[in-house]
XYZ file of C-alpha atoms in Angstrom:
526
model
C 91.365 -166.527 -21.564
C 92.311 -165.002 -18.212
C 95.789 -166.469 -18.269
C 96.466 -165.343 -21.872
C 95.109 -161.781 -21.231
C 97.117 -161.506 -17.950
C 100.366 -162.507 -19.779
C 99.770 -160.080 -22.487
C 99.317 -157.086 -20.166
C 102.017 -158.165 -17.715
C 104.818 -158.301 -20.400
C 103.968 -155.968 -23.368
C 107.430 -156.047 -24.810
C 108.045 -159.737 -24.529
C 106.079 -162.915 -23.639
C 106.917 -165.694 -21.181
C 107.517 -168.925 -23.009
C 108.459 -172.490 -21.933
C 111.380 -174.029 -23.802
C 111.844 -177.808 -24.522
C 113.663 -178.262 -21.194
C 110.679 -176.828 -19.270
C 112.469 -173.619 -18.351
C 110.573 -170.365 -18.844
C 112.081 -167.539 -20.702
C 111.008 -164.335 -22.195
C 111.282 -164.239 -25.946
C 109.301 -162.625 -28.724
C 107.303 -164.818 -31.103
C 107.733 -162.270 -33.840
C 109.725 -159.133 -34.540
C 108.838 -155.633 -35.291
C 107.373 -154.792 -31.941
C 104.371 -157.348 -32.215
C 104.318 -160.126 -29.648
C 101.697 -162.903 -29.555
C 101.160 -165.357 -26.712
C 100.377 -168.994 -27.909
C 97.216 -168.958 -25.742
C 95.981 -165.880 -27.734
C 96.538 -167.849 -30.985
C 94.561 -170.769 -29.685
C 91.801 -168.377 -28.599
C 91.682 -166.703 -32.024
C 91.438 -170.098 -33.768
C 88.546 -171.152 -31.497
C 86.722 -167.920 -32.224
C 87.341 -168.337 -35.948
C 85.880 -171.875 -35.815
C 82.792 -170.633 -33.988
C 82.227 -167.845 -36.508
C 82.503 -170.429 -39.422
C 80.092 -172.745 -37.641
C 77.608 -169.929 -37.045
C 77.697 -168.769 -40.633
C 77.167 -172.382 -41.875
C 74.326 -172.897 -39.487
C 72.546 -169.781 -40.718
C 72.886 -170.836 -44.372
C 71.754 -174.325 -43.577
C 68.700 -173.154 -41.698
C 67.779 -170.838 -44.605
C 67.955 -173.718 -47.067
C 65.831 -175.940 -44.831
C 63.321 -173.140 -44.440
C 62.773 -173.250 -48.207
C 60.611 -176.378 -47.693
C 57.260 -175.548 -46.148
C 57.282 -176.925 -42.560
C 53.614 -177.928 -42.101
C 51.074 -180.168 -43.844
C 47.734 -178.355 -43.512
C 45.776 -181.404 -44.453
C 47.078 -183.146 -41.232
C 45.450 -180.626 -38.900
C 43.003 -181.998 -36.281
C 39.297 -181.771 -36.835
C 39.337 -182.089 -40.720
C 37.176 -184.657 -42.439
C 37.988 -186.158 -45.915
C 36.605 -183.129 -47.764
C 38.345 -180.706 -45.433
C 41.698 -182.422 -45.928
C 41.215 -182.249 -49.669
C 40.388 -178.483 -49.634
C 43.392 -177.789 -47.305
C 45.654 -179.696 -49.740
C 44.243 -177.763 -52.747
C 44.816 -174.481 -51.032
C 48.379 -175.303 -50.136
C 49.340 -177.055 -53.405
C 51.056 -173.940 -54.842
C 53.574 -174.093 -52.052
C 54.782 -177.541 -53.297
C 54.962 -176.712 -57.052
C 58.725 -176.405 -56.953
C 59.018 -180.026 -55.608
C 56.759 -181.738 -58.171
C 58.404 -184.150 -60.532
C 57.551 -186.088 -63.747
C 53.837 -186.159 -64.442
C 52.791 -185.254 -60.918
C 51.490 -181.830 -61.974
C 49.199 -183.284 -64.562
C 48.106 -186.057 -62.167
C 47.235 -183.493 -59.515
C 45.217 -181.610 -62.122
C 43.345 -184.593 -63.319
C 42.485 -185.716 -59.781
C 41.262 -182.185 -58.910
C 39.035 -181.953 -62.007
C 37.572 -185.504 -61.515
C 36.919 -184.781 -57.877
C 35.201 -181.521 -58.501
C 33.417 -182.032 -61.797
C 33.408 -185.743 -62.509
C 34.104 -187.176 -65.944
C 35.315 -184.771 -68.646
C 32.531 -184.045 -71.255
C 32.959 -186.371 -74.247
C 32.813 -183.606 -76.798
C 35.124 -181.164 -74.921
C 37.704 -179.615 -77.145
C 41.208 -178.483 -76.183
C 43.320 -175.654 -77.732
C 47.068 -175.820 -77.526
C 49.416 -178.603 -76.527
C 49.180 -177.618 -72.817
C 45.424 -177.778 -72.895
C 45.498 -181.213 -74.601
C 47.844 -182.503 -71.902
C 45.645 -181.324 -69.138
C 42.488 -182.699 -70.707
C 44.212 -186.017 -71.103
C 45.214 -186.012 -67.454
C 41.567 -185.329 -66.591
C 40.374 -188.197 -68.782
C 42.690 -190.648 -67.238
C 40.639 -190.389 -64.045
C 37.363 -191.207 -65.862
C 34.902 -193.348 -63.905
C 36.509 -192.723 -60.562
C 34.411 -191.448 -57.676
C 35.012 -188.022 -56.058
C 36.045 -189.638 -52.767
C 38.623 -191.758 -54.455
C 40.103 -188.807 -56.234
C 40.152 -186.580 -53.198
C 41.954 -189.264 -51.214
C 44.572 -189.804 -54.008
C 45.181 -186.053 -54.349
C 46.033 -185.757 -50.683
C 48.089 -188.894 -50.696
C 50.127 -187.700 -53.755
C 50.719 -184.243 -52.241
C 51.624 -185.747 -48.877
C 54.269 -187.872 -50.661
C 55.671 -184.757 -52.435
C 55.840 -182.989 -49.093
C 57.643 -185.908 -47.384
C 60.081 -186.232 -50.263
C 60.837 -182.458 -50.208
C 61.529 -182.593 -46.484
C 63.841 -185.572 -46.818
C 65.747 -183.816 -49.697
C 66.215 -180.646 -47.769
C 69.499 -181.569 -46.146
C 71.269 -182.822 -49.320
C 70.026 -179.695 -51.118
C 72.283 -177.604 -48.909
C 75.403 -178.674 -50.893
C 73.735 -178.074 -54.227
C 72.265 -174.714 -53.385
C 75.227 -172.866 -51.854
C 74.894 -169.919 -54.159
C 71.210 -169.462 -53.506
C 71.369 -169.273 -49.704
C 74.846 -168.249 -48.904
C 75.174 -165.523 -46.235
C 74.647 -162.221 -47.846
C 76.420 -158.982 -47.354
C 74.191 -156.164 -48.595
C 75.647 -152.649 -48.936
C 73.033 -149.890 -48.785
C 73.271 -148.025 -52.093
C 72.089 -144.789 -50.410
C 71.048 -143.205 -53.752
C 69.391 -139.891 -52.765
C 66.293 -140.178 -55.012
C 62.747 -138.987 -54.275
C 59.480 -139.817 -56.052
C 57.719 -136.435 -56.201
C 54.689 -137.516 -58.189
C 52.841 -140.601 -59.666
C 50.037 -141.004 -62.133
C 48.032 -143.662 -63.937
C 45.826 -144.079 -66.868
C 43.472 -147.070 -67.423
C 41.204 -147.435 -70.541
C 37.414 -146.800 -70.151
C 36.362 -150.198 -71.291
C 35.835 -152.623 -68.366
C 35.923 -156.349 -69.349
C 34.373 -158.819 -66.932
C 35.107 -162.516 -66.651
C 31.752 -163.309 -68.357
C 32.828 -161.459 -71.462
C 36.250 -163.066 -71.550
C 34.658 -166.508 -71.222
C 32.123 -165.730 -73.988
C 34.819 -164.574 -76.382
C 36.883 -167.703 -75.702
C 33.958 -170.119 -76.204
C 33.452 -171.059 -72.618
C 35.237 -173.286 -70.144
C 37.259 -170.558 -68.461
C 35.646 -170.844 -65.029
C 38.614 -172.628 -63.304
C 41.155 -170.217 -64.970
C 39.318 -167.175 -63.666
C 39.437 -168.412 -60.164
C 43.192 -169.148 -60.364
C 43.923 -165.763 -62.018
C 42.266 -163.844 -59.247
C 41.045 -161.241 -61.744
C 37.370 -160.087 -61.485
C 37.731 -157.440 -64.231
C 40.312 -155.778 -66.373
C 40.616 -152.902 -68.805
C 41.006 -153.092 -72.556
C 42.247 -150.320 -74.829
C 39.958 -149.062 -77.513
C 40.667 -150.156 -81.066
C 42.321 -146.842 -82.053
C 44.163 -146.273 -78.763
C 47.922 -146.325 -78.712
C 50.376 -147.167 -75.973
C 52.185 -143.853 -76.407
C 48.873 -142.015 -75.921
C 48.118 -143.951 -72.793
C 51.705 -143.253 -71.560
C 51.158 -139.524 -72.151
C 48.013 -139.458 -70.052
C 49.641 -141.215 -67.092
C 52.700 -139.015 -67.459
C 50.731 -135.774 -67.448
C 49.024 -136.991 -64.231
C 52.325 -137.764 -62.639
C 53.886 -134.393 -63.687
C 50.836 -132.488 -62.380
C 51.097 -134.353 -59.071
C 54.761 -133.359 -58.948
C 54.122 -129.733 -59.954
C 56.635 -130.116 -62.826
C 55.968 -128.758 -66.320
C 56.731 -131.242 -69.092
C 59.220 -128.968 -70.765
C 61.469 -128.893 -67.712
C 62.143 -132.592 -67.693
C 65.781 -133.631 -68.012
C 65.149 -137.240 -69.086
C 62.314 -139.421 -70.207
C 62.467 -143.240 -69.748
C 59.855 -145.409 -71.524
C 59.924 -148.635 -69.460
C 57.396 -150.925 -71.254
C 57.449 -154.703 -71.971
C 55.505 -154.516 -75.258
C 56.448 -152.364 -78.216
C 54.048 -149.982 -79.999
C 56.142 -150.625 -83.293
C 59.526 -151.984 -84.193
C 61.216 -148.695 -84.857
C 61.588 -146.202 -83.339
C 61.462 -147.285 -79.728
C 58.780 -146.004 -77.356
C 60.910 -143.112 -75.909
C 60.603 -140.735 -78.901
C 56.949 -141.736 -79.357
C 56.188 -140.769 -75.743
C 58.169 -137.529 -76.057
C 56.149 -136.618 -79.149
C 52.842 -137.557 -77.416
C 53.673 -135.201 -74.561
C 54.136 -132.362 -77.181
C 57.896 -132.301 -76.611
C 58.897 -133.444 -80.118
C 61.183 -130.431 -80.618
C 62.629 -130.195 -77.089
C 65.717 -132.354 -77.492
C 65.046 -133.933 -74.062
C 66.773 -137.336 -74.028
C 64.138 -139.959 -74.437
C 65.096 -143.673 -74.228
C 63.480 -147.125 -73.779
C 64.188 -149.969 -71.318
C 62.831 -153.322 -72.323
C 62.922 -156.106 -69.592
C 59.366 -157.403 -70.053
C 57.522 -157.204 -66.741
C 60.560 -155.883 -64.989
C 60.950 -152.894 -67.231
C 59.776 -150.349 -64.716
C 62.162 -151.599 -62.038
C 65.068 -151.435 -64.503
C 64.003 -148.015 -65.602
C 63.721 -146.756 -62.027
C 67.259 -147.930 -61.288
C 68.584 -146.376 -64.444
C 66.926 -143.014 -63.679
C 68.135 -143.064 -60.112
C 71.685 -143.708 -61.238
C 71.379 -140.845 -63.862
C 70.304 -138.404 -61.128
C 73.509 -139.261 -59.153
C 75.770 -138.420 -62.110
C 78.204 -135.464 -61.636
C 76.846 -133.757 -64.816
C 73.225 -133.963 -63.662
C 71.970 -130.356 -63.470
C 70.559 -129.065 -60.127
C 66.837 -129.587 -59.799
C 66.692 -132.120 -62.711
C 63.609 -134.285 -62.971
C 63.254 -137.701 -64.679
C 59.999 -139.241 -65.986
C 59.716 -143.012 -65.897
C 56.567 -144.493 -67.587
C 55.291 -147.947 -68.428
C 52.325 -148.423 -70.794
C 50.990 -151.777 -71.859
C 48.293 -152.963 -74.404
C 48.527 -156.730 -73.607
C 45.047 -157.438 -74.909
C 46.381 -157.340 -78.505
C 49.014 -160.051 -77.854
C 46.831 -162.528 -75.995
C 45.044 -165.399 -77.607
C 41.333 -165.003 -76.624
C 40.843 -168.753 -76.807
C 43.655 -169.537 -74.334
C 41.985 -169.864 -70.974
C 45.291 -169.430 -69.076
C 46.247 -166.001 -70.527
C 42.958 -164.546 -71.799
C 41.570 -164.328 -68.190
C 44.760 -162.925 -66.816
C 45.929 -159.784 -68.666
C 44.716 -156.226 -68.944
C 45.834 -152.894 -70.288
C 47.011 -149.739 -68.470
C 49.730 -147.183 -67.949
C 51.464 -145.603 -64.904
C 54.272 -143.093 -64.382
C 56.480 -141.491 -61.742
C 58.580 -138.347 -61.591
C 61.905 -138.454 -59.757
C 64.353 -135.891 -58.548
C 67.382 -135.942 -56.389
C 66.446 -135.951 -52.647
C 67.714 -133.189 -50.389
C 70.098 -134.194 -47.518
C 67.387 -133.536 -44.902
C 64.862 -135.644 -46.882
C 64.693 -139.349 -45.977
C 63.873 -140.581 -49.464
C 66.509 -143.089 -50.692
C 66.955 -146.116 -53.046
C 68.644 -148.574 -50.797
C 68.985 -151.633 -53.013
C 68.376 -152.801 -56.598
C 69.010 -156.265 -58.018
C 68.162 -158.312 -61.113
C 68.891 -162.131 -61.611
C 68.160 -164.069 -64.745
C 67.718 -167.840 -65.198
C 67.619 -168.438 -68.911
C 66.522 -172.077 -68.439
C 63.013 -170.562 -68.195
C 63.169 -168.607 -71.432
C 60.602 -170.790 -73.113
C 58.084 -170.691 -70.169
C 56.712 -167.275 -71.161
C 57.258 -166.055 -74.711
C 55.868 -164.521 -77.840
C 58.023 -166.016 -80.605
C 57.026 -163.767 -83.459
C 57.643 -160.118 -84.138
C 61.432 -160.375 -84.442
C 64.140 -161.403 -86.785
C 63.698 -165.081 -85.919
C 60.108 -165.281 -87.448
C 59.686 -162.325 -89.723
C 56.243 -161.818 -91.335
C 57.644 -162.302 -94.862
C 59.441 -165.375 -96.197
C 63.262 -165.220 -95.834
C 63.585 -166.264 -99.426
C 60.815 -164.142 -100.946
C 60.065 -160.891 -99.168
C 56.751 -160.541 -100.970
C 55.486 -163.899 -99.755
C 54.178 -164.626 -96.186
C 56.236 -166.660 -93.957
C 54.308 -169.844 -93.023
C 56.258 -170.248 -89.764
C 55.072 -166.907 -88.525
C 51.567 -168.382 -87.785
C 48.865 -167.489 -85.315
C 50.462 -169.163 -82.306
C 53.906 -167.560 -82.922
C 52.386 -164.166 -82.807
C 50.447 -164.572 -79.547
C 51.650 -164.790 -75.957
C 52.291 -168.337 -74.727
C 52.850 -169.279 -71.090
C 53.506 -172.331 -69.047
C 52.081 -170.866 -65.841
C 52.795 -173.943 -63.629
C 56.389 -174.237 -64.880
C 57.142 -170.607 -64.354
C 55.669 -170.648 -60.823
C 57.848 -173.674 -60.080
C 60.955 -171.851 -61.160
C 59.830 -168.782 -59.146
C 59.395 -170.851 -56.025
C 62.864 -172.568 -56.538
C 64.837 -169.335 -56.860
C 62.645 -166.676 -55.335
C 63.569 -166.939 -51.699
C 67.231 -166.893 -52.370
C 66.935 -163.855 -54.640
C 64.965 -161.887 -51.975
C 67.718 -162.740 -49.370
C 70.335 -161.418 -51.667
C 68.299 -158.367 -52.522
C 67.858 -157.439 -48.771
C 68.986 -159.671 -45.976
C 66.010 -161.086 -44.062
C 63.418 -160.762 -46.787
C 63.443 -164.500 -47.373
C 61.716 -165.021 -43.929
C 59.857 -161.810 -43.141
C 59.347 -158.112 -44.257
C 61.191 -156.906 -41.099
C 61.462 -153.186 -41.127
C 59.868 -152.860 -44.599
C 56.341 -151.372 -44.336
C 54.802 -152.264 -47.688
C 55.457 -154.828 -50.491
C 54.563 -153.704 -54.027
C 54.584 -156.821 -56.107
C 54.170 -157.419 -59.829
C 50.642 -158.657 -60.218
C 51.443 -161.863 -62.001
C 48.195 -163.696 -60.879
C 46.288 -164.212 -57.758
C 47.539 -167.661 -57.318
C 51.162 -166.555 -57.806
C 50.801 -163.699 -55.363
C 49.530 -166.032 -52.636
C 52.073 -168.700 -53.259
C 55.005 -166.136 -53.116
C 53.733 -164.347 -49.951
C 53.191 -167.685 -48.269
C 56.685 -168.997 -49.261
C 58.290 -165.744 -47.924
C 56.246 -165.668 -44.809
C 54.970 -162.142 -45.557
C 51.537 -161.062 -44.269
C 49.071 -160.544 -47.125
C 47.783 -157.320 -45.552
C 51.093 -155.617 -46.135
C 51.168 -156.465 -49.873
C 49.260 -153.961 -52.109
C 47.115 -155.724 -54.615
C 45.556 -154.545 -57.815
C 45.186 -157.891 -59.654
C 41.451 -158.062 -58.808
C 40.402 -154.995 -60.828
C 43.259 -154.470 -63.267
C 44.666 -157.848 -64.036
C 48.280 -158.411 -65.043
C 49.330 -155.322 -66.965
C 52.887 -156.612 -67.648
C 55.530 -153.873 -66.913
C 52.802 -151.483 -65.841
C 51.659 -153.647 -62.992
C 54.235 -152.538 -60.550
C 53.943 -148.699 -61.134
C 50.036 -149.026 -61.149
C 50.249 -150.791 -57.846
C 52.738 -148.201 -56.492
C 50.412 -145.406 -57.516
C 47.443 -147.097 -55.889
C 49.390 -147.476 -52.642
C 50.402 -143.824 -52.669
C 47.006 -142.428 -53.852
C 45.068 -144.449 -51.296
C 47.183 -143.125 -48.424
C 48.658 -146.496 -47.532
C 52.225 -145.615 -48.591
C 53.303 -142.389 -46.725
C 56.508 -140.431 -46.576
C 59.220 -142.290 -44.700
C 57.749 -145.746 -45.439
C 60.279 -148.387 -46.606
C 58.898 -150.332 -49.545
C 60.109 -153.348 -51.605
C 59.119 -153.399 -55.218
C 59.582 -156.811 -56.770
C 58.520 -159.231 -59.568
C 59.404 -161.580 -62.246
C 59.690 -161.195 -65.985
C 59.963 -163.494 -69.070
C 63.362 -165.000 -69.270
C 63.001 -165.975 -66.441
C 64.190 -162.930 -64.500
C 63.725 -161.740 -60.926
C 63.894 -158.033 -60.006
C 63.596 -155.999 -56.877
C 64.163 -152.485 -55.461
C 64.101 -151.418 -51.788
C 63.437 -147.749 -51.349
C 62.218 -145.223 -48.719
C 59.372 -143.085 -50.232
């Protein structure tokens, strides 16, 4: 390096070279006033090689980090029961690596170890319930100690297999963990008010269990929901949205008639036509105002997509000075959930939340830094409600006066493969977070608060554990409100602001998943 640099400065107009006869001469390597010494070329190539190696190492380490590094059941001082309980607590971390019938086998071993033989007259609901009951009955007659030992052994084998497969996975997963260059969007957007509305009726786990005919105890533990709210029979989603919107407008000090735009960002429709935008506008008493009112439907990610849409609209050149945009999510999920399905009936609740945005001043620190959505259609059937559209109309396609036999009870209620969805989330989630904001796949870094979609208690714990985020920096409302679909994120955001946790200048990440399966996230400074 010293020799090459010395040669460069000693002869700026020409460089000393050695010809084939060993004689030195001054000759340019190229014309146009630019001269390059061969040692400098070698140095540049070496630096380029080091940079490529460093980038590959970073990506390789990120992929390897996707596999949990420890086996909690191997910690010192644990007896047989302790090892089993440690394995049960860490099981969600390994869902993405289960194969074949391993999920059902784990379930059957767990139930047999905890409860013994399945009751002879126990009935099952849908296909998923029948599969799980069959897995439980396969372990009939076995002792709790045997099942605990087999549970730990099976999970240990999965962990070992996942660790061994980590290196080959690098070549297959280049897109997921490739080095990310993230440009700060820098959208000058400020949330000036939030509001919420939850129905008066509180529904406990005991009531949900009684409605479903019993046997929901294990599901209530996994859901993490202690209670939820249900809308009254005559209550409408647009009415709930109007209550939440008025609260947000009051907090912002903005009269409803001065709004520039209204965005209804809900995952469930009040009716097929019109969309919820005009219905919310009318419920606010603005039916003759002409204020643009539209809907965004991206299931549980609707609020994030609506927030990004509103932020982009405020940056438009034709946006009037002092314009305010209302974004609201309102959900009545209780009318789409099968009360006899233990996996969904214990999970969902009703509620609405809204926020008011305006363009931030230059001296205000509020910004929207990043927004991203990724969709993996391979998971479309994991969470779905098949009815209500053109595929399964209520009437027969041949005779519009006759009912459609295919549009049955199951088709018109929400169906969910929770374990399958969680596996897909754990498979793609860390890569998505890294692409949203570099470093999020390993820690929160400079971000103060995480505002997650309240999918379930089990899902929240598994995701936070996989990302290495401390639970105390994630705001949680699943315990008292349940999963309110698209309203979950704004309800949790409002809770964080109203409780004083989220303060001006705090950087937050809002993120979640939606049916499809889609990932969504926004990084903003409040």
